[in-house]
């Protein structure tokens, strides 16, 4: 059963995931240097990667370099892409197939980030097709949902993210590994994060959708992340919430010390 007691840290059954979305930053040479330093700094600090999973989402052109480095140096970091095509191959100029990402050992793929919904006109139907494509190739989709400031005013906090998640799961009948990221659009890059209580209320509503659509097992094991102006100084508040299982971090994931500190929230946040 999903705990609703928000006075205690989230139950230990779900390994927290701290995921860094680099967006269109860092070329492949910068990525190599960053990943090496991040892994060393976490290892030096004695970080236990089994306690908190650390993932990075570099641009497509960095993925081969990141894969080679992580595999050659056996670094305990995982990685994924920021998007994929709903199609597997063919006349889709500029698109990237999930098959290619799987060949590059990507564990995850972000789907439906608000920047893609807004700047690339990604509809809920496109997001749903991409979720199916990710699962077809053994990639764990990180499904992003979240309301704009106008949505918040008009519909309240959870109506839009709940509807987006329901639609994103339209083609999913069973799922062994999916991640949901609640990212209020008004909090992204604004420096104005949601409060932990706001995040918890929406994440609990999203878990209820998982329960209704995919059953108790999936609802219990699926990690739901909060994203939007997460920093080392506010991560602790989010991670105390029973339905928040990690963070999708944008800007702060490009600052090595800050990102390492967010990953190591257990050491300084409680
Ligand atoms: C994001 O874009 O996914 C994000 C959460 O950005 P930021 O952390 O910079 O608000």
Tab-separated table of N, CA and C in Angstrom, residues 87-149:
chain	number	residue	atom	x	y	z
A	87	UNK	N	8.876	6.398	-34.051
A	87	UNK	CA	9.106	5.375	-35.081
A	87	UNK	C	10.456	4.704	-34.855
A	88	UNK	N	10.615	3.514	-35.453
A	88	UNK	CA	11.867	2.781	-35.251
A	88	UNK	C	12.902	3.071	-36.329
A	89	UNK	N	12.459	3.327	-37.558
A	89	UNK	CA	13.395	3.617	-38.647
A	89	UNK	C	12.613	4.208	-39.814
A	90	UNK	N	13.329	4.768	-40.771
A	90	UNK	CA	12.662	5.248	-41.982
A	90	UNK	C	12.896	6.713	-42.252
A	91	UNK	N	11.997	7.294	-43.037
A	91	UNK	CA	12.168	8.662	-43.526
A	91	UNK	C	11.704	9.664	-42.468
A	92	UNK	N	12.511	9.831	-41.445
A	92	UNK	CA	12.206	10.756	-40.337
A	92	UNK	C	13.444	11.602	-40.072
A	93	UNK	N	13.701	12.523	-40.990
A	93	UNK	CA	14.932	13.312	-40.927
A	93	UNK	C	15.098	13.990	-39.569
A	94	UNK	N	16.267	13.756	-38.979
A	94	UNK	CA	16.599	14.394	-37.703
A	94	UNK	C	16.144	13.634	-36.481
A	95	UNK	N	15.391	12.569	-36.676
A	95	UNK	CA	14.868	11.811	-35.532
A	95	UNK	C	15.864	10.733	-35.086
A	96	UNK	N	15.713	10.287	-33.852
A	96	UNK	CA	16.589	9.252	-33.284
A	96	UNK	C	15.731	8.092	-32.796
A	97	UNK	N	16.044	6.901	-33.291
A	97	UNK	CA	15.281	5.705	-32.937
A	97	UNK	C	15.649	5.192	-31.546
A	98	UNK	N	14.652	4.646	-30.869
A	98	UNK	CA	14.896	3.980	-29.591
A	98	UNK	C	15.867	2.824	-29.749
A	99	UNK	N	15.851	2.225	-30.936
A	99	UNK	CA	16.778	1.114	-31.180
A	99	UNK	C	18.230	1.595	-31.086
A	100	UNK	N	18.494	2.795	-31.611
A	100	UNK	CA	19.863	3.339	-31.557
A	100	UNK	C	20.258	3.621	-30.098
A	101	UNK	N	19.297	4.119	-29.340
A	101	UNK	CA	19.583	4.451	-27.936
A	101	UNK	C	19.845	3.189	-27.125
A	102	UNK	N	19.082	2.148	-27.418
A	102	UNK	CA	19.288	0.879	-26.718
A	102	UNK	C	20.673	0.319	-27.047
A	103	UNK	N	21.088	0.475	-28.326
A	103	UNK	CA	22.425	0.002	-28.733
A	103	UNK	C	23.535	0.749	-28.016
A	104	UNK	N	23.218	1.967	-27.579
A	104	UNK	CA	24.214	2.780	-26.858
A	104	UNK	C	24.128	2.566	-25.340
A	105	UNK	N	23.379	1.541	-24.937
A	105	UNK	CA	23.255	1.198	-23.508
A	105	UNK	C	22.516	2.252	-22.682
A	106	UNK	N	21.709	3.072	-23.324
A	106	UNK	CA	20.906	4.011	-22.542
A	106	UNK	C	19.965	3.208	-21.647
A	107	UNK	N	19.849	3.624	-20.409
A	107	UNK	CA	18.876	2.997	-19.507
A	107	UNK	C	17.531	3.704	-19.629
A	108	UNK	N	17.607	5.026	-19.724
A	108	UNK	CA	16.399	5.854	-19.677
A	108	UNK	C	16.245	6.703	-20.928
A	109	UNK	N	15.052	7.223	-21.115
A	109	UNK	CA	14.834	8.286	-22.100
A	109	UNK	C	13.740	9.220	-21.562
A	110	UNK	N	14.056	10.506	-21.574
A	110	UNK	CA	13.060	11.506	-21.143
A	110	UNK	C	12.023	11.648	-22.256
A	111	UNK	N	10.764	11.674	-21.875
A	111	UNK	CA	9.683	11.836	-22.863
A	111	UNK	C	8.700	12.899	-22.368
A	112	UNK	N	8.349	13.804	-23.279
A	112	UNK	CA	7.313	14.791	-22.975
A	112	UNK	C	7.770	15.926	-22.078
A	113	UNK	N	9.074	16.229	-22.108
A	113	UNK	CA	9.530	17.393	-21.345
A	113	UNK	C	8.750	18.622	-21.812
A	114	UNK	N	8.461	19.524	-20.900
A	114	UNK	CA	7.613	20.679	-21.264
A	114	UNK	C	8.247	21.511	-22.381
A	115	UNK	N	9.590	21.515	-22.453
A	115	UNK	CA	10.212	22.280	-23.552
A	115	UNK	C	9.898	21.628	-24.899
A	116	UNK	N	9.790	20.331	-24.934
A	116	UNK	CA	9.426	19.654	-26.185
A	116	UNK	C	7.927	19.816	-26.464
A	117	UNK	N	7.130	19.766	-25.423
A	117	UNK	CA	5.686	19.962	-25.633
A	117	UNK	C	5.441	21.362	-26.193
A	118	UNK	N	6.181	22.350	-25.649
A	118	UNK	CA	5.905	23.744	-26.054
A	118	UNK	C	6.631	24.137	-27.332
A	119	UNK	N	7.923	23.796	-27.447
A	119	UNK	CA	8.702	24.289	-28.603
A	119	UNK	C	8.616	23.364	-29.800
A	120	UNK	N	8.244	22.110	-29.587
A	120	UNK	CA	8.194	21.150	-30.691
A	120	UNK	C	6.784	20.581	-30.859
A	121	UNK	N	5.833	21.259	-30.262
A	121	UNK	CA	4.421	20.922	-30.432
A	121	UNK	C	4.114	19.453	-30.166
A	122	UNK	N	4.750	18.883	-29.175
A	122	UNK	CA	4.474	17.476	-28.853
A	122	UNK	C	3.143	17.373	-28.118
A	123	UNK	N	2.238	16.651	-28.716
A	123	UNK	CA	0.914	16.465	-28.112
A	123	UNK	C	0.945	15.269	-27.154
A	124	UNK	N	-0.118	15.104	-26.408
A	124	UNK	CA	-0.232	13.940	-25.525
A	124	UNK	C	-0.186	12.643	-26.335
A	125	UNK	N	-0.712	12.678	-27.564
A	125	UNK	CA	-0.726	11.472	-28.408
A	125	UNK	C	0.704	11.117	-28.832
A	126	UNK	N	1.485	12.134	-29.176
A	126	UNK	CA	2.888	11.890	-29.554
A	126	UNK	C	3.652	11.347	-28.344
A	127	UNK	N	3.411	11.942	-27.201
A	127	UNK	CA	4.079	11.478	-25.974
A	127	UNK	C	3.728	10.005	-25.722
A	128	UNK	N	2.450	9.657	-25.868
A	128	UNK	CA	2.023	8.267	-25.644
A	128	UNK	C	2.723	7.314	-26.613
A	129	UNK	N	2.855	7.731	-27.873
A	129	UNK	CA	3.515	6.873	-28.873
A	129	UNK	C	5.005	6.717	-28.546
A	130	UNK	N	5.606	7.764	-28.032
A	130	UNK	CA	7.026	7.683	-27.659
A	130	UNK	C	7.231	6.776	-26.437
A	131	UNK	N	6.273	6.798	-25.522
A	131	UNK	CA	6.369	5.908	-24.359
A	131	UNK	C	6.349	4.451	-24.830
A	132	UNK	N	5.457	4.152	-25.757
A	132	UNK	CA	5.372	2.786	-26.293
A	132	UNK	C	6.675	2.420	-27.010
A	133	UNK	N	7.223	3.378	-27.771
A	133	UNK	CA	8.478	3.122	-28.495
A	133	UNK	C	9.618	2.836	-27.517
A	134	UNK	N	9.689	3.606	-26.452
A	134	UNK	CA	10.754	3.397	-25.454
A	134	UNK	C	10.651	1.990	-24.869
A	135	UNK	N	9.451	1.617	-24.460
A	135	UNK	CA	9.263	0.301	-23.843
A	135	UNK	C	9.559	-0.826	-24.832
A	136	UNK	N	9.228	-0.583	-26.115
A	136	UNK	CA	9.501	-1.581	-27.167
A	136	UNK	C	10.991	-1.885	-27.259
A	137	UNK	N	11.815	-0.895	-26.916
A	137	UNK	CA	13.264	-1.069	-27.037
A	137	UNK	C	13.953	-1.272	-25.685
A	138	UNK	N	13.173	-1.545	-24.669
A	138	UNK	CA	13.762	-1.835	-23.360
A	138	UNK	C	14.326	-0.614	-22.661
A	139	UNK	N	13.864	0.570	-23.065
A	139	UNK	CA	14.305	1.801	-22.406
A	139	UNK	C	13.253	2.194	-21.373
A	140	UNK	N	13.701	2.671	-20.220
A	140	UNK	CA	12.734	3.133	-19.210
A	140	UNK	C	12.363	4.577	-19.512
A	141	UNK	N	11.098	4.824	-19.853
A	141	UNK	CA	10.699	6.212	-20.133
A	141	UNK	C	10.607	7.032	-18.849
A	142	UNK	N	11.139	8.236	-18.910
A	142	UNK	CA	10.950	9.204	-17.814
A	142	UNK	C	9.873	10.162	-18.331
A	143	UNK	N	8.642	9.902	-17.942
A	143	UNK	CA	7.484	10.624	-18.501
A	143	UNK	C	7.282	11.928	-17.742
A	144	UNK	N	7.456	13.037	-18.453
A	144	UNK	CA	7.332	14.346	-17.802
A	144	UNK	C	5.917	14.890	-17.941
A	145	UNK	N	5.393	15.349	-16.828
A	145	UNK	CA	4.076	15.991	-16.814
A	145	UNK	C	4.161	17.226	-15.927
A	146	UNK	N	3.285	18.184	-16.180
A	146	UNK	CA	3.299	19.365	-15.317
A	146	UNK	C	2.439	20.476	-15.889
A	147	UNK	N	1.943	21.294	-14.995
A	147	UNK	CA	1.027	22.361	-15.384
A	147	UNK	C	1.753	23.694	-15.535
A	148	UNK	N	1.233	24.551	-16.408
A	148	UNK	CA	1.761	25.904	-16.521
A	148	UNK	C	1.147	26.762	-15.396
A	149	UNK	N	1.649	27.988	-15.282
A	149	UNK	CA	1.086	28.893	-14.272
A	149	UNK	C	-0.390	29.161	-14.574
